[in-house]
Coordinates of C-alpha atoms in Angstrom, one line a residue:
X1 CA 0.0 0.0 0.0
X2 CA 2.9 2.3 0.9
X3 CA 4.6 1.4 -2.3
X4 CA 1.5 2.3 -4.4
X5 CA 1.4 5.7 -2.7
X6 CA 5.0 6.4 -3.6
X7 CA 4.4 5.4 -7.2
X8 CA 1.5 7.9 -7.4
X9 CA 3.8 10.7 -6.0
X10 CA 6.5 9.9 -8.5
X11 CA 4.1 9.9 -11.4
X12 CA 2.6 13.3 -10.3
X13 CA 6.1 14.8 -10.1
X14 CA 6.9 13.6 -13.5
X15 CA 3.8 15.1 -14.9
X16 CA 4.5 18.5 -13.2
X17 CA 8.0 18.6 -14.7
X18 CA 6.7 17.9 -18.1
X19 CA 4.4 20.9 -17.9
X20 CA 7.5 23.2 -17.2
X21 CA 9.4 22.2 -20.3
X22 CA 10.1 24.9 -23.1
X23 CA 7.1 25.3 -25.4
X24 CA 4.6 25.9 -22.6
X25 CA 4.8 29.7 -23.1
X26 CA 3.1 29.8 -26.5
X27 CA -0.1 31.4 -25.1
X28 CA 1.9 34.1 -23.4
X29 CA 3.9 35.2 -26.6
X30 CA 0.6 35.5 -28.4
X31 CA 0.1 38.6 -26.2
X32 CA 2.9 40.4 -28.0
X33 CA 0.3 42.9 -29.3
X34 CA 0.7 44.7 -26.0
X35 CA 4.0 46.2 -27.2
X36 CA 2.5 49.6 -28.3
X37 CA 2.0 50.4 -24.6
X38 CA 5.8 50.8 -24.4
X39 CA 6.9 47.3 -23.4
X40 CA 9.9 46.0 -25.4
X41 CA 11.3 42.5 -24.9
X42 CA 14.7 42.3 -23.2
X43 CA 16.1 40.4 -26.1
X44 CA 15.2 43.2 -28.5
X45 CA 16.5 46.0 -26.3
X46 CA 19.8 44.2 -25.6
X47 CA 20.7 42.9 -29.0
X48 CA 23.0 45.4 -30.8
X49 CA 22.5 46.1 -34.5
X50 CA 22.5 48.8 -37.1
X51 CA 19.0 50.1 -37.6
X52 CA 17.7 50.0 -41.2
X53 CA 16.9 53.3 -42.9
X54 CA 13.4 54.4 -42.0
X55 CA 13.2 51.8 -39.1
X56 CA 12.2 54.5 -36.6
X57 CA 8.8 54.6 -38.4
X58 CA 8.4 50.9 -38.9
X59 CA 6.4 50.1 -35.7
X60 CA 6.1 50.7 -32.0
X61 CA 8.7 48.1 -30.9
X62 CA 11.3 49.3 -33.5
X63 CA 10.9 52.9 -32.5
X64 CA 11.1 52.1 -28.8
X65 CA 14.2 50.0 -29.3
X66 CA 16.0 52.6 -31.3
X67 CA 15.0 55.6 -29.2
X68 CA 18.0 55.5 -26.8
X69 CA 20.4 55.5 -29.7
X70 CA 18.9 58.6 -31.3
X71 CA 19.3 62.2 -30.0
X72 CA 18.1 64.1 -33.0
X73 CA 14.6 65.6 -32.7
X74 CA 11.9 64.8 -35.1
X75 CA 11.5 67.1 -38.1
X76 CA 8.1 68.2 -36.9
X77 CA 9.6 69.5 -33.6
X78 CA 11.9 72.0 -35.4
X79 CA 10.9 75.6 -35.1
X80 CA 9.5 77.2 -38.2
X81 CA 12.6 79.3 -38.5
X82 CA 14.8 76.3 -39.0
X83 CA 17.2 76.4 -42.0
X84 CA 15.5 75.2 -45.1
X85 CA 17.0 72.4 -47.2
X86 CA 20.0 73.5 -49.2
X87 CA 21.4 75.7 -46.4
X88 CA 19.1 78.6 -46.9
X89 CA 17.3 80.1 -43.9
X90 CA 13.6 80.1 -43.5
X91 CA 11.5 83.3 -43.0
X92 CA 11.4 84.3 -39.4
X93 CA 8.2 83.3 -37.7
X94 CA 6.3 85.8 -35.5
X95 CA 7.2 83.8 -32.4
X96 CA 10.9 84.0 -33.2
X97 CA 10.9 87.8 -33.0
X98 CA 10.8 90.3 -30.3
X99 CA 9.8 93.9 -31.4
X100 CA 10.5 97.2 -29.7
X101 CA 10.2 100.8 -30.8
X102 CA 12.0 104.1 -30.0
X103 CA 11.6 107.6 -31.3
X104 CA 14.1 108.2 -34.1
X105 CA 16.9 110.7 -33.7
X106 CA 16.4 112.0 -37.2
X107 CA 12.8 113.1 -37.7
X108 CA 10.7 115.9 -39.2
X109 CA 10.5 119.1 -37.3
X110 CA 7.4 119.4 -35.1
X111 CA 5.9 118.4 -31.8
X112 CA 4.6 114.9 -32.6
X113 CA 6.5 111.6 -32.8
X114 CA 7.9 112.4 -36.2
X115 CA 9.6 109.1 -36.8
X116 CA 10.2 105.9 -34.9
X117 CA 12.7 103.0 -35.3
X118 CA 11.3 99.5 -34.8
X119 CA 13.8 96.9 -33.8
X120 CA 13.3 93.1 -34.4
X121 CA 15.4 90.7 -32.3
X122 CA 15.7 87.0 -33.2
X123 CA 14.9 85.3 -30.0
X124 CA 15.0 81.8 -31.5
X125 CA 18.0 79.4 -31.6
X126 CA 18.2 79.5 -35.4
X127 CA 19.1 81.9 -38.2
X128 CA 16.1 83.2 -40.1
X129 CA 15.3 85.7 -42.8
X130 CA 13.4 89.0 -42.9
X131 CA 12.5 90.9 -46.1
X132 CA 10.3 93.6 -47.4
X133 CA 8.4 96.6 -46.2
X134 CA 6.1 96.6 -43.2
X135 CA 2.4 97.6 -43.0
X136 CA 1.4 99.8 -40.1
X137 CA -1.8 100.2 -38.1
X138 CA -2.5 102.4 -35.1
X139 CA -3.9 100.5 -32.2
X140 CA -6.7 102.4 -30.5
X141 CA -6.7 102.1 -26.7
X142 CA -3.6 99.9 -27.0
X143 CA -5.7 97.1 -28.4
X144 CA -4.6 95.5 -31.7
X145 CA -8.3 94.4 -32.2
X146 CA -9.2 98.1 -32.6
X147 CA -6.4 99.0 -35.0
X148 CA -6.7 101.6 -37.7
X149 CA -4.6 100.8 -40.8
X150 CA -2.3 103.7 -41.9
X151 CA -1.5 104.4 -45.5
X152 CA 2.0 103.3 -46.0
X153 CA 4.5 104.7 -48.5
X154 CA 7.4 102.3 -49.1
X155 CA 10.8 103.7 -49.7
X156 CA 14.0 101.9 -50.6
X157 CA 14.6 98.6 -52.2
X158 CA 13.8 95.4 -50.3
X159 CA 16.6 92.9 -49.7
X160 CA 16.8 89.7 -47.8
X161 CA 18.3 90.1 -44.3
X162 CA 19.6 87.1 -42.4
X163 CA 19.2 87.4 -38.7
X164 CA 21.3 85.1 -36.5
X165 CA 20.1 84.1 -33.0
X166 CA 20.3 87.2 -30.9
X167 CA 20.8 89.3 -34.0
X168 CA 18.7 92.4 -34.9
X169 CA 17.0 94.0 -37.9
X170 CA 15.2 97.4 -38.2
X171 CA 12.6 99.4 -40.0
X172 CA 12.0 103.1 -39.8
X173 CA 8.6 104.7 -39.7
X174 CA 8.3 108.4 -40.6
X175 CA 5.0 110.0 -39.8
X176 CA 3.4 113.2 -41.0
X177 CA 4.4 115.5 -38.2
X178 CA 2.2 117.3 -35.8
X179 CA 2.8 121.1 -35.5
X180 CA 2.2 123.6 -32.8
X181 CA 1.9 123.4 -29.0
X182 CA -0.7 121.9 -26.7
X183 CA -2.9 119.6 -28.8
X184 CA -1.1 120.7 -32.0
X185 CA -2.5 120.8 -35.5
X186 CA -1.9 119.2 -38.9
X187 CA -0.9 121.2 -41.9
X188 CA -3.5 119.4 -43.9
X189 CA -6.2 120.7 -41.7
X190 CA -7.1 117.3 -40.2
X191 CA -6.9 116.7 -36.4
X192 CA -3.8 115.1 -34.9
X193 CA -4.2 111.5 -33.8
X194 CA -2.5 109.8 -30.9
X195 CA -2.1 106.0 -30.7
X196 CA -0.8 104.2 -27.5
X197 CA 0.7 101.5 -29.7
X198 CA 1.3 100.5 -33.3
X199 CA 0.9 97.1 -35.0
X200 CA 3.7 96.4 -37.4
X201 CA 3.3 93.5 -39.8
X202 CA 6.2 92.1 -41.7
X203 CA 5.8 89.9 -44.8
X204 CA 5.6 86.3 -43.7
X205 CA 6.6 87.2 -40.1
X206 CA 3.4 88.1 -38.4
X207 CA 2.1 91.2 -36.7
X208 CA 3.9 92.8 -33.7
X209 CA 2.4 95.3 -31.3
X210 CA 4.9 97.9 -30.1
X211 CA 4.8 100.9 -27.8
X212 CA 7.3 103.7 -27.7
X213 CA 9.8 103.5 -24.9
X214 CA 8.9 107.1 -24.1
X215 CA 5.4 108.5 -24.9
X216 CA 2.8 107.7 -27.5
X217 CA 2.6 107.8 -31.3
X218 CA 1.3 111.2 -32.3
X219 CA 0.8 111.8 -36.1
X220 CA -1.2 113.4 -38.8
X221 CA -3.2 112.1 -41.7
X222 CA -2.8 108.4 -40.8
X223 CA 0.0 108.2 -43.4
X224 CA 3.5 106.8 -42.8
X225 CA 6.6 106.3 -44.9
X226 CA 8.3 103.0 -44.2
X227 CA 11.7 101.6 -45.0
X228 CA 12.4 98.0 -46.0
X229 CA 13.9 95.7 -43.3
X230 CA 17.6 96.6 -42.9
X231 CA 20.6 95.0 -41.2
X232 CA 21.8 98.5 -40.4
X233 CA 20.0 100.5 -37.7
X234 CA 18.6 103.7 -39.2
X235 CA 19.1 107.0 -37.4

């Protein structure tokens, strides 16, 4: 009787060992579809090899395995001012520029603003390009949504200006000057207009609201002469 019990125990152990042999994990490997959640097999992540061209877009497991070996950002993550193919620089985006304005040293005689220099600084990490003449609008109550477009008179030829990171470019705005004291007057007979800010729009580079570092924009006739973007600061 004791011998029969021992035989049963030995047979049961043999059956248990047979269930642990290789090949019993087939049902588990069928769950490989879980890989998109970020799981990557240890064999795939530890096996060195040269990735095939385009492998980063071949599937979730391939991109996960190759991610540690790649430090270059995806093309879609590059700022819009990134150099274009062929070494040329792209047009500066609105977000890559910081605009400020100061009254110009050289301006028409009178008591208004006369002229202002608008400075554009490239605050991105890449060289970009500015070109062309700006359009100008007076912003009522300092709000760009309430702007009044001014008649612009372009002067000078437009040329492409490359602006390195931290570099600057400028345009000059020359207004019809206000005359006289107190509220002043316009030679044309119209009333002088005062704007807290101006909205300067550059071709392909967005609109930028600027305020003078000292005072407001006082002008006549809602007409302004504008220079093209320049790499040299105008006086």
